[in-house]
Short mmCIF file of C-alpha atoms and ligand atoms in Angstrom, two decimals:
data_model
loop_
_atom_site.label_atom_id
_atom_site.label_comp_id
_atom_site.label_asym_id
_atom_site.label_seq_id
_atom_site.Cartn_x
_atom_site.Cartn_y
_atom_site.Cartn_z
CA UNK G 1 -30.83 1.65 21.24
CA UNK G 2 -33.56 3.42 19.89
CA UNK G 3 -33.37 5.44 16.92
CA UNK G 4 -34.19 8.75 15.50
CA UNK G 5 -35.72 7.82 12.03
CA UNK G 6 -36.54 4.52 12.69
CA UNK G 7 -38.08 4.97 15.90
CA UNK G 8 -42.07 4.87 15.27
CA UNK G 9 -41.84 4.09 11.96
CA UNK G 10 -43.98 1.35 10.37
CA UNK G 11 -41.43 -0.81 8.41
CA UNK G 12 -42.86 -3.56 6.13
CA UNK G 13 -40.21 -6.26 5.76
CA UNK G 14 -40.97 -8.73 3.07
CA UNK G 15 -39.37 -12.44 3.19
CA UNK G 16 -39.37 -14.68 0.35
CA UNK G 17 -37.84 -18.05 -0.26
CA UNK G 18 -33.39 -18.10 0.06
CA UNK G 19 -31.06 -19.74 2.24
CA UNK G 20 -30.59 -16.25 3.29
CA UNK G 21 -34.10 -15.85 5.09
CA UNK G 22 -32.68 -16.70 8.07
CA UNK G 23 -30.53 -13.57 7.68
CA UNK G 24 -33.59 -11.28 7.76
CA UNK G 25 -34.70 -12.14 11.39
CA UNK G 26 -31.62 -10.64 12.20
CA UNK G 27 -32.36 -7.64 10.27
CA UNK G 28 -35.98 -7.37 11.48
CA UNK G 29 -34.77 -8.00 14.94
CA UNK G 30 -33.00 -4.92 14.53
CA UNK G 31 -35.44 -2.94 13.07
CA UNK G 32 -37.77 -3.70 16.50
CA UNK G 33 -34.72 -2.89 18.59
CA UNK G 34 -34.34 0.62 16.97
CA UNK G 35 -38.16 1.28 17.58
CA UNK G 36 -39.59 0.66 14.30
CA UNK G 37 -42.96 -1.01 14.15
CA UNK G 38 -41.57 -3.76 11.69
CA UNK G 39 -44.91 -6.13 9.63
CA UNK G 40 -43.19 -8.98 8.25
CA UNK G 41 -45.15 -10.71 5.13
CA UNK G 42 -43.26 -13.59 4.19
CA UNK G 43 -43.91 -16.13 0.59
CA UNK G 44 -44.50 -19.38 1.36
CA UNK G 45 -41.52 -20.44 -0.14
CA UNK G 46 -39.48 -18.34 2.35
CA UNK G 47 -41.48 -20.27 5.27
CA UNK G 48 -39.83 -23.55 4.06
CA UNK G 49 -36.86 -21.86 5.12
CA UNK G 50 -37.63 -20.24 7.95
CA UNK G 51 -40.62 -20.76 10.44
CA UNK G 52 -43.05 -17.40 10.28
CA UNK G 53 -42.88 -18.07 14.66
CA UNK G 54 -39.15 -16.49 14.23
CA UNK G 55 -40.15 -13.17 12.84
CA UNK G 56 -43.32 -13.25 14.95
CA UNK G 57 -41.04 -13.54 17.73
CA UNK G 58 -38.12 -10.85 16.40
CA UNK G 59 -40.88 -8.50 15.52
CA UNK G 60 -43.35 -8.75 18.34
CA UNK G 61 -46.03 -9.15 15.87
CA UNK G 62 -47.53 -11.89 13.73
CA UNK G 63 -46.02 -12.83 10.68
CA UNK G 64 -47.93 -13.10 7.80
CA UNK G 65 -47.90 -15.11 5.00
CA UNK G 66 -51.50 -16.18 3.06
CA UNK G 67 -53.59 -13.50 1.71
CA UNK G 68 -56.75 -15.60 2.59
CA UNK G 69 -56.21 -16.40 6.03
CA UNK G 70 -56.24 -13.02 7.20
CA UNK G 71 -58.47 -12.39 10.80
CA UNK G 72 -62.06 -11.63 9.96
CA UNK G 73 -63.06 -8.63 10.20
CA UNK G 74 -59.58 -6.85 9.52
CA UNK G 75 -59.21 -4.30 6.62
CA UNK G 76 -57.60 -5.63 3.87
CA UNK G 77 -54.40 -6.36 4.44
CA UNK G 78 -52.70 -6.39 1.52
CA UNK G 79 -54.14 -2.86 0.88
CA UNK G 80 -53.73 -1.44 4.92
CA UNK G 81 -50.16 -2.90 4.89
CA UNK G 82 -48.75 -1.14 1.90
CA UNK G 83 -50.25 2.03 2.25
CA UNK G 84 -49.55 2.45 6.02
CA UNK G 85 -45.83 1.82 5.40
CA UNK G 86 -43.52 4.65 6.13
CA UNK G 87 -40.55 1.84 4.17
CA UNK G 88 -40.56 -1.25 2.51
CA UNK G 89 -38.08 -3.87 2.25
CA UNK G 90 -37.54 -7.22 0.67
CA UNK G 91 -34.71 -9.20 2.27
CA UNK G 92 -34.18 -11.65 0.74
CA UNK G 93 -35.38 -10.83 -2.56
CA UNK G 94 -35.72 -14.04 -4.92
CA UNK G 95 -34.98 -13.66 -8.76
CA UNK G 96 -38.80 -14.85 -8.90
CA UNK G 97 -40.39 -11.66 -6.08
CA UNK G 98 -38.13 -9.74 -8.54
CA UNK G 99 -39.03 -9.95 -11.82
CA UNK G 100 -43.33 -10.30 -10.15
CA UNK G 101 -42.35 -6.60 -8.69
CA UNK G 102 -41.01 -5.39 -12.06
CA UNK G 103 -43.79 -6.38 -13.99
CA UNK G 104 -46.57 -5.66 -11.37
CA UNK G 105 -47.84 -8.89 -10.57
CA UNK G 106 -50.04 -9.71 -7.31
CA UNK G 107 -50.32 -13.24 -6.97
CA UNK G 108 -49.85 -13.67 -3.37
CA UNK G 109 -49.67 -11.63 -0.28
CA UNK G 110 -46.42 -9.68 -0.35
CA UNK G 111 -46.59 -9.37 -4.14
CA UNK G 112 -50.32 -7.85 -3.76
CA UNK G 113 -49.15 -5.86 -0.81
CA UNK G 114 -46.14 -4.08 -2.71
CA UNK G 115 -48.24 -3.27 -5.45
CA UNK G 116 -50.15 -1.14 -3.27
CA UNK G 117 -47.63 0.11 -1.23
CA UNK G 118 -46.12 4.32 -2.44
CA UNK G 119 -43.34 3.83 0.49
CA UNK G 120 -39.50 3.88 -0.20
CA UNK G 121 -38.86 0.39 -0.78
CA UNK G 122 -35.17 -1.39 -0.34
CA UNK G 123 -34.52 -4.49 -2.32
CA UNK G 124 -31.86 -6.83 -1.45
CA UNK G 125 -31.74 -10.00 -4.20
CA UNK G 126 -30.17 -12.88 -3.83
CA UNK G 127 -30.00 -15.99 -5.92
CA UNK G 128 -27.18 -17.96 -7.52
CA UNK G 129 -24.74 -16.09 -10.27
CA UNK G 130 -26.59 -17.20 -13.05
CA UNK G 131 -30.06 -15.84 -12.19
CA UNK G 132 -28.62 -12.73 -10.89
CA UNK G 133 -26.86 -12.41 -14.04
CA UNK G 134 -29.64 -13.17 -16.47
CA UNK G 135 -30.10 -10.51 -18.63
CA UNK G 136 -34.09 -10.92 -17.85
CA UNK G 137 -33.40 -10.52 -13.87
CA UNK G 138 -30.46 -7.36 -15.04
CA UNK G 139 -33.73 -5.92 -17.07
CA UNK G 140 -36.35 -6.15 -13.78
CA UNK G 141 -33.64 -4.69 -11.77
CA UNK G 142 -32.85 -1.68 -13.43
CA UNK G 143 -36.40 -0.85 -13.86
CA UNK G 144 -36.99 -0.91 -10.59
CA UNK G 145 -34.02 0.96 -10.00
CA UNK G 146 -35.61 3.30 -12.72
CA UNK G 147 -38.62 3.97 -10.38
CA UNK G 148 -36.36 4.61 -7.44
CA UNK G 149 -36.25 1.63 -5.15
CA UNK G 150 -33.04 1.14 -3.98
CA UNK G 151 -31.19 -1.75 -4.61
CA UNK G 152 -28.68 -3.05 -1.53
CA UNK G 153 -25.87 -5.96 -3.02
CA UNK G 154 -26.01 -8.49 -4.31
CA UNK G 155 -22.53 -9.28 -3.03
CA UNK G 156 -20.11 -11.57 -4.02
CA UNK G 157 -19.07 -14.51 -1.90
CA UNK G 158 -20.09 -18.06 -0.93
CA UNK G 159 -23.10 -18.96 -2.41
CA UNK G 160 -25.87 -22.00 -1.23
CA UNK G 161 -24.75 -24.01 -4.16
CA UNK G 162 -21.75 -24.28 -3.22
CA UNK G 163 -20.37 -22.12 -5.84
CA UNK G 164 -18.54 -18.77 -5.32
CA UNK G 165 -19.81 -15.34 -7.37
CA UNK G 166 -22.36 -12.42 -7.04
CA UNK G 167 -25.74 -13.37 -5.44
CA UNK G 168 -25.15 -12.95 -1.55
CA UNK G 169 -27.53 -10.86 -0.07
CA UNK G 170 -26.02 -7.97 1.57
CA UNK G 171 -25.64 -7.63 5.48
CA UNK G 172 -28.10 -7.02 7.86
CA UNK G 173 -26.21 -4.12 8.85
CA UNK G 174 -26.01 -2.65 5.25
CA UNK G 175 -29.66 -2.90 4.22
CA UNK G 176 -30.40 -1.39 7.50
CA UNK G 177 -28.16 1.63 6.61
CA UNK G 178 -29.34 1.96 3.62
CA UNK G 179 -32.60 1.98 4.50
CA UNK G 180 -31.80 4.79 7.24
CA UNK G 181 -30.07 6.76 4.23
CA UNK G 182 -33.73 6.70 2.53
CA UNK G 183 -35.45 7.25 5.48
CA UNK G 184 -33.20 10.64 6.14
CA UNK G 185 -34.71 12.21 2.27
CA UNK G 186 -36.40 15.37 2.76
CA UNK G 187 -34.40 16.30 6.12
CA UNK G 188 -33.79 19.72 7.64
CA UNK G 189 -30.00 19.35 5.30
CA UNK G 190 -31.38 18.41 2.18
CA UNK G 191 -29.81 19.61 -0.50
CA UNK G 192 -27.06 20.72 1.72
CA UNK G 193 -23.46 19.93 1.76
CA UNK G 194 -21.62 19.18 5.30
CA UNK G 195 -17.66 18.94 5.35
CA UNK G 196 -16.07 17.56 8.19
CA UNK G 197 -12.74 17.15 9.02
CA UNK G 198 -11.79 14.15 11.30
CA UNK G 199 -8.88 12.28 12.75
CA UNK G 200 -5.63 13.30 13.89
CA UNK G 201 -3.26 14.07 11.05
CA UNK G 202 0.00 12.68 10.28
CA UNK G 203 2.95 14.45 9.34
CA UNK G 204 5.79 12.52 8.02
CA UNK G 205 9.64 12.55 8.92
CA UNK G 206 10.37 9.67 6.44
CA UNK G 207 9.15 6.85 4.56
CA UNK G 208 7.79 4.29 7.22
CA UNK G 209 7.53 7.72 10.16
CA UNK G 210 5.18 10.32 11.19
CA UNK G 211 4.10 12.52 14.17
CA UNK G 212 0.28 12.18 14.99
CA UNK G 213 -1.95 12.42 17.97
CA UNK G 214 -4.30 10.27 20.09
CA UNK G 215 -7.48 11.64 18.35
CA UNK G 216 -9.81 8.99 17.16
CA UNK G 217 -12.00 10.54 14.69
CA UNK G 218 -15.28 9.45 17.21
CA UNK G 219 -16.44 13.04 17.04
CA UNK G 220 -15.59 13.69 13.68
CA UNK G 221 -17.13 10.24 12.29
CA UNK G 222 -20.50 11.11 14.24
CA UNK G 223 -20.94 15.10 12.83
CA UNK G 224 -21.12 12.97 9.68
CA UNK G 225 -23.76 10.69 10.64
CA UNK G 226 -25.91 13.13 11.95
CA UNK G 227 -25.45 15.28 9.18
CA UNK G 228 -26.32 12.19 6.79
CA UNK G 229 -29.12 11.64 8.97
CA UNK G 230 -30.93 14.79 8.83
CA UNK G 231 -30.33 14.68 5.16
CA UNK G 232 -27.89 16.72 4.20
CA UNK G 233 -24.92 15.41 1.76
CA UNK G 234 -21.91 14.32 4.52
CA UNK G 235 -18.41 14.68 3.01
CA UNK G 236 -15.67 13.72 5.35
CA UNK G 237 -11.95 14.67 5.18
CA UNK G 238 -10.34 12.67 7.35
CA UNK G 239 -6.50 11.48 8.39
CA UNK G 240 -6.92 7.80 9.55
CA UNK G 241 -9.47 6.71 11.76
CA UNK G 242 -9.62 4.11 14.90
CA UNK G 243 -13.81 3.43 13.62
CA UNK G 244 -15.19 2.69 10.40
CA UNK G 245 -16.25 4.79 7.90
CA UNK G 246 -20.24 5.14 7.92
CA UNK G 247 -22.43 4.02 5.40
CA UNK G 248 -23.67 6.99 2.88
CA UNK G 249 -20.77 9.56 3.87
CA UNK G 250 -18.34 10.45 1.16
CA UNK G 251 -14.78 9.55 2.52
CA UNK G 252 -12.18 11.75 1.38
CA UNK G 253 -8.77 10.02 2.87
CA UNK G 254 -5.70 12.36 3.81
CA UNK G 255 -2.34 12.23 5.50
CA UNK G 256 -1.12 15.22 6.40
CA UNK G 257 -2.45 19.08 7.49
CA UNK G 258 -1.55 20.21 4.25
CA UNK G 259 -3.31 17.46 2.69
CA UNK G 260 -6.07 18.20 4.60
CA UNK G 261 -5.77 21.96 3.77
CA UNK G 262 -6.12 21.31 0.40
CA UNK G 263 -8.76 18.58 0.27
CA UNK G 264 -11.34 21.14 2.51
CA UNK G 265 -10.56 24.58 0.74
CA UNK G 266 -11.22 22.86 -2.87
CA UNK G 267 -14.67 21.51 -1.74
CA UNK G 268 -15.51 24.71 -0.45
CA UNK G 269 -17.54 26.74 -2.88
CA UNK G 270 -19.84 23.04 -2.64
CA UNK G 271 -19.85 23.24 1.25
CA UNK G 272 -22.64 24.95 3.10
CA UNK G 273 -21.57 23.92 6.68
CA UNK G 274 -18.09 23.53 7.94
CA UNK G 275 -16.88 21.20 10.69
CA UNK G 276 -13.62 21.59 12.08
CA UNK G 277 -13.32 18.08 14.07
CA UNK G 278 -10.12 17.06 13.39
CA UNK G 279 -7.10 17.14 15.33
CA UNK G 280 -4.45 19.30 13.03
CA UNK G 281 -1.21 18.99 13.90
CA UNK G 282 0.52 22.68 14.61
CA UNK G 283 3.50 21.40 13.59
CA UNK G 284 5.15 19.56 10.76
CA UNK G 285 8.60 18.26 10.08
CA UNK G 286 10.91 20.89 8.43
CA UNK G 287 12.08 18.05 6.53
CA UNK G 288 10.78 15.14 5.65
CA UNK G 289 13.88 12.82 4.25
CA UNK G 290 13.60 10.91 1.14
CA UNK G 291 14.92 7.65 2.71
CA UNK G 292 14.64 5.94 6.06
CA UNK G 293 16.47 7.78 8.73
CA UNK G 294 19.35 5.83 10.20
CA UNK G 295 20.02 5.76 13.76
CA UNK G 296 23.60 7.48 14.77
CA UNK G 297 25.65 7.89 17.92
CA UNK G 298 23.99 10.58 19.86
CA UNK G 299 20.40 12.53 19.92
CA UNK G 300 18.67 13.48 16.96
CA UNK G 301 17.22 17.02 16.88
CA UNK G 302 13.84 17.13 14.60
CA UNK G 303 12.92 20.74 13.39
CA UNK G 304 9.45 21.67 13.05
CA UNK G 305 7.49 23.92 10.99
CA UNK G 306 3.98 25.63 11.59
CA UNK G 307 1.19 24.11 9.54
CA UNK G 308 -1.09 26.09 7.77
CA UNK G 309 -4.20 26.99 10.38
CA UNK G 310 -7.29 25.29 8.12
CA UNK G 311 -10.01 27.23 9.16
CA UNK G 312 -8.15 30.46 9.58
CA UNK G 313 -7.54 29.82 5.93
CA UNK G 314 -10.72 29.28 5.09
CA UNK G 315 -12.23 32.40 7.14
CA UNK G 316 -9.20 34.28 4.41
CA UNK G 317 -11.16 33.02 1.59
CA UNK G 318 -14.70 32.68 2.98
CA UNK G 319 -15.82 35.32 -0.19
CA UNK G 320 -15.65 32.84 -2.65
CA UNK G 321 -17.54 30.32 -0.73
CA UNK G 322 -21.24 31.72 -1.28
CA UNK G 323 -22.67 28.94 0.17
CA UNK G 324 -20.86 28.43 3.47
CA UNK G 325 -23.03 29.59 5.86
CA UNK G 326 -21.70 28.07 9.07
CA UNK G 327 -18.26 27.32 10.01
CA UNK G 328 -17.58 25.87 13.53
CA UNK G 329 -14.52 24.82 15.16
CA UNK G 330 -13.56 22.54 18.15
CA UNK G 331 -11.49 23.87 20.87
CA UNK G 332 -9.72 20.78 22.46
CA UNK G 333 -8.21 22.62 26.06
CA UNK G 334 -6.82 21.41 29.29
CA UNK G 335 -7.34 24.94 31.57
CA UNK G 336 -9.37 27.78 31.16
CA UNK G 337 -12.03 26.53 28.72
CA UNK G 338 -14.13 29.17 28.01
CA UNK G 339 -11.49 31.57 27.49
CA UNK G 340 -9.43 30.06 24.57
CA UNK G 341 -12.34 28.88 23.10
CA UNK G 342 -13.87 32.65 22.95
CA UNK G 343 -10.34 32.96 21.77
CA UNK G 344 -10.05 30.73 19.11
CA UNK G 345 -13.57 31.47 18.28
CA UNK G 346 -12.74 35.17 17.26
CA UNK G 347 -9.38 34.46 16.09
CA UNK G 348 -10.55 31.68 13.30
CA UNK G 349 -14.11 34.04 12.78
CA UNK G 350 -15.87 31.24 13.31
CA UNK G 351 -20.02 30.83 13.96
CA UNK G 352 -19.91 28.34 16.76
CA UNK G 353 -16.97 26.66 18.81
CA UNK G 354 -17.55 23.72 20.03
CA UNK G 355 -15.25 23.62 23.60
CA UNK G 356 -14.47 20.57 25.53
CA UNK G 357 -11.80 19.97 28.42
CA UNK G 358 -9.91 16.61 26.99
CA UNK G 359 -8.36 16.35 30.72
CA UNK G 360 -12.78 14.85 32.08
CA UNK G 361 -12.50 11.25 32.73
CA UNK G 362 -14.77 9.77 29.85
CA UNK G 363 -15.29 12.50 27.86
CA UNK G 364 -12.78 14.08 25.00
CA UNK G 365 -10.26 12.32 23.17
CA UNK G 366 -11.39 8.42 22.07
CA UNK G 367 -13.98 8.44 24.24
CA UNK G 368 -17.32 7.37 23.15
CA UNK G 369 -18.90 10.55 24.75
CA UNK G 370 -18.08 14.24 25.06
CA UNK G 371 -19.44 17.13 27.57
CA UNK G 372 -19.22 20.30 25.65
CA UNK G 373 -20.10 24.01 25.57
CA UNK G 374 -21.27 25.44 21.80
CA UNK G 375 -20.15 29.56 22.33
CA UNK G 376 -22.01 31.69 19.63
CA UNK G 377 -20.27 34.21 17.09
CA UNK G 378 -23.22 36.26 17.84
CA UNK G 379 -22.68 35.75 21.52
CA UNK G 380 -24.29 33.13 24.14
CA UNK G 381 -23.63 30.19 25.04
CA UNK G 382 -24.86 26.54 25.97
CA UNK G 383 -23.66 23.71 28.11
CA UNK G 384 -24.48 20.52 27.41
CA UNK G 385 -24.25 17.72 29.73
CA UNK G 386 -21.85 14.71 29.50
CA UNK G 387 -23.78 12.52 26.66
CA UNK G 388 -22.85 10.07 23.30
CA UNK G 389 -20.52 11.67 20.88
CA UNK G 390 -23.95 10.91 18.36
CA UNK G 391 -26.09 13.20 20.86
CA UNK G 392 -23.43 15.94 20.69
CA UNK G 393 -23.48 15.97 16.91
CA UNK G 394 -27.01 15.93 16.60
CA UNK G 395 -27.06 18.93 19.00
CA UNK G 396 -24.03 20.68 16.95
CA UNK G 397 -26.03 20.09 13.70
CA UNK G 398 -28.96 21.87 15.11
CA UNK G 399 -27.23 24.75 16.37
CA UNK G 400 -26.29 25.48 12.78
CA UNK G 401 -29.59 25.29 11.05
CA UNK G 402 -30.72 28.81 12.15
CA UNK G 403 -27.18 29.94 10.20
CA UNK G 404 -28.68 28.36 6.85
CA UNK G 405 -31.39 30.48 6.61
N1 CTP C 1 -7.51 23.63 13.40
C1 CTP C 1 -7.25 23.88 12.08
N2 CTP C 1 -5.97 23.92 11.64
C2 CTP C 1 -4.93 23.79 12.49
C3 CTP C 1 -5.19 23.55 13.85
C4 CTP C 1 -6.48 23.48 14.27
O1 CTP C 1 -8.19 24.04 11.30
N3 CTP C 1 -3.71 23.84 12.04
C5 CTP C 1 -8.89 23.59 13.85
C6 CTP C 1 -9.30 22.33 14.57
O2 CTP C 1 -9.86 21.37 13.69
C7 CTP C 1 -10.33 22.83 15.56
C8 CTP C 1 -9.87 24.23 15.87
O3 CTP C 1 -9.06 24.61 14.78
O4 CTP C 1 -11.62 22.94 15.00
C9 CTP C 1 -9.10 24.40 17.13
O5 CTP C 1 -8.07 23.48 17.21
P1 CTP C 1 -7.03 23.48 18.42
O6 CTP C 1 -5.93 22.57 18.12
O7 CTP C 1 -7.75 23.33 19.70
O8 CTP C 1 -6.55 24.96 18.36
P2 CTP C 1 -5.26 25.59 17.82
O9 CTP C 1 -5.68 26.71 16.94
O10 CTP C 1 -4.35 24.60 17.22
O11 CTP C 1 -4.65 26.20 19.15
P3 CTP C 1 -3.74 25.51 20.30
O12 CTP C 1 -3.22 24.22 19.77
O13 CTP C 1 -2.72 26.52 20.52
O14 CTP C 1 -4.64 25.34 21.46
#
């Protein structure tokens, strides 16, 4: 699937010698599927690992490798390359590639071509323990660290030795987030904080008990993304979620409504958009017993309490949250749509409700996408059609900038 900030982007992907190599045609595989224009310059020593045909292949365009072999005619490479490059990355990054990029050197292609390339770069080393661990490797890390490239792993794990400890190169999947996260700098929400709220909560009756719903967090999980990915700081309070937790969002875990209640209303004077995604229970247990409940002869009659409304809390204290500027709500309904969600929309003062009717096949609760309507504080409204719970956040997210202003 293509994507947003990769999509069009010129991605050089350096390669040098590591068991891992083989690794990075995955990752640069998956650059060219997301639409980035991916150059791979490989050392030689990573070609004894890993023929340049695979990345030519992966990438759609030639590998390179020697600095003097280069078509005549063409600009110089090693110059064109680097400065073209909207990101850099190494994967895998050798101990040797390292400590050359630290100190500047430009003794062969990719070497020559980093030195002249001003892109975001992404390093991902790996080596065995001990070279990873050498204070002299520690020292070239940190100062490129120091001049911002960002540094993905090494993790710890299996290592081509044979030998267990830190010098795995990350995952595909991990560089490639974190490479998104750099690409996102500079967004429309930089400098911005988003809060969302995500999951269904739980509210316990005992120990090892709880009432909870069928949300999945899927909506929730995505307004974070998007709000990552347009640059903005994504903090997510969520009850437990059926997906992972992305890459680059700040997870803030909770159980319960209250829980949740108190984890959004202390981040608030931070918080400059709100996002009510998550499934609060009304309802709580009146008591929640200390010990296991036993079963008896008969039918056991639970009492429940109202939960605190989060959002009509925070519209009571919305004066000593300067910052907040946008605070929308979801309105999860089975009849009459529009109507409760103009309703809710007044009665939580909110700047945008997002309304959806949980009872459309594929749409709603757990599914992957969502047909909603955005209604306006100001008044107005939009329908969108049936499309990926990532679209519908992205959309969301854009209906709010205006409100930042
Ligand atoms: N919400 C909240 N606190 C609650 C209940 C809901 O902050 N205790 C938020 C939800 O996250 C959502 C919006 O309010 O953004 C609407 O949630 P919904 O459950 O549809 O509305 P309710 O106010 O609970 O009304 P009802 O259940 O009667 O439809």
């Amino acid at each position: 699937m293509s994507d947003r900030l990769l999509a069009g982007k010129k991605v050089l992907l350096g390669v040098t010698g590591g068991i891992a190599a083989y690794k990075a045609a995955d990752l640069a595989s998956k650059l060219a599927q997301a639409g980035a224009q991916v150059d791979v310059i490989m050392t030689e020593a990573a070609t004894r690992f890993v023929a340049p045909l695979t990345f030519s292949a992966v990438s759609g365009r030639a590998a390179r490798v020697d600095m003097w072999s280069e078509p005549a005619g063409e600009a110089i490479p090693h110059v064109r390359l680097g400065t073209l490059a909207d990101l850099a990355i190494v994967a895998p990054l050798s101990a040797n590639t390292l400590a050359k990029l630290a100190l500047g050197l430009a003794d062969n292609l990719l070497s020559a071509t980093l030195l002249a390339c001003v892109a975001p770069l992404v390093l991902a080393p790996a080596m065995e323990s001990h070279m990873w661990l050498n204070p002299l490797t520690q020292a070239h890390a940190e100062a490129l660290r120091a001049r911002g490239a960002v540094l993905v792993g090494p993790g710890s794990g299996h290592l081509a030795s044979g030998a267990s400890g830190v010098g795995r190169m990350a995952e595909p999947a991990e560089i490639l987030a974190a490479a998104r996260l750099l690409l996102a700098q500079g967004g429309p929400l930089a400098g911005r904080q988003v809060l969302v709220t995500a999951g269904g909560t739980q509210e316990p009756l005992d120990p090892v008990r709880y009432i909870t719903n069928a949300s999945s967090g899927k909506m929730g999980v995505a307004l974070a993304e998007a709000a990552r990915d347009l640059g903005g700081r994504a903090v997510l309070v969520h009850a437990p979620l059926s997906v992972a937790l992305p890459y680059g969002v700040q997870s803030v875990p909770v159980g319960s409504a209250v829980e949740m209640r108190d984890a959004v209303l202390s981040r608030l004077a931070e918080t400059d958009i709100l996002i009510g995604a998550a499934a609060v229970a009304d309802y709580r247990p009146a008591e929640v017993r200390a010990q296991k409940i036993k079963k008896e002869a008969g039918d056991l009659t639970l009492r429940l309490m109202r939960n605190p409304d989060i959002l009509g809390e925070v519209a009571a204290c919305r004066r000593e949250a300067p910052r907040l500027r946008a605070v929308i709500g979801f309105a999860a309904e089975t009849q009459d749509l529009r109507a409760n969600a103009a309703a809710k929309l007044a009665a939580k003062q909110l700047d945008i409700i997002v309304a959806n009717d949980v009872t459309e096949a594929g749409s709603g609760f757990g599914a992957d996408d969502n047909r909603v309507t955005l209604l306006y504080r100001e008044g107005g409204e939009e329908s969108l059609p049936l499309m990926h719970k990532s679209e519908v956040a992205r959309r969301v997210l854009e209906a709010a900038l205006p409100l930042l202003a």
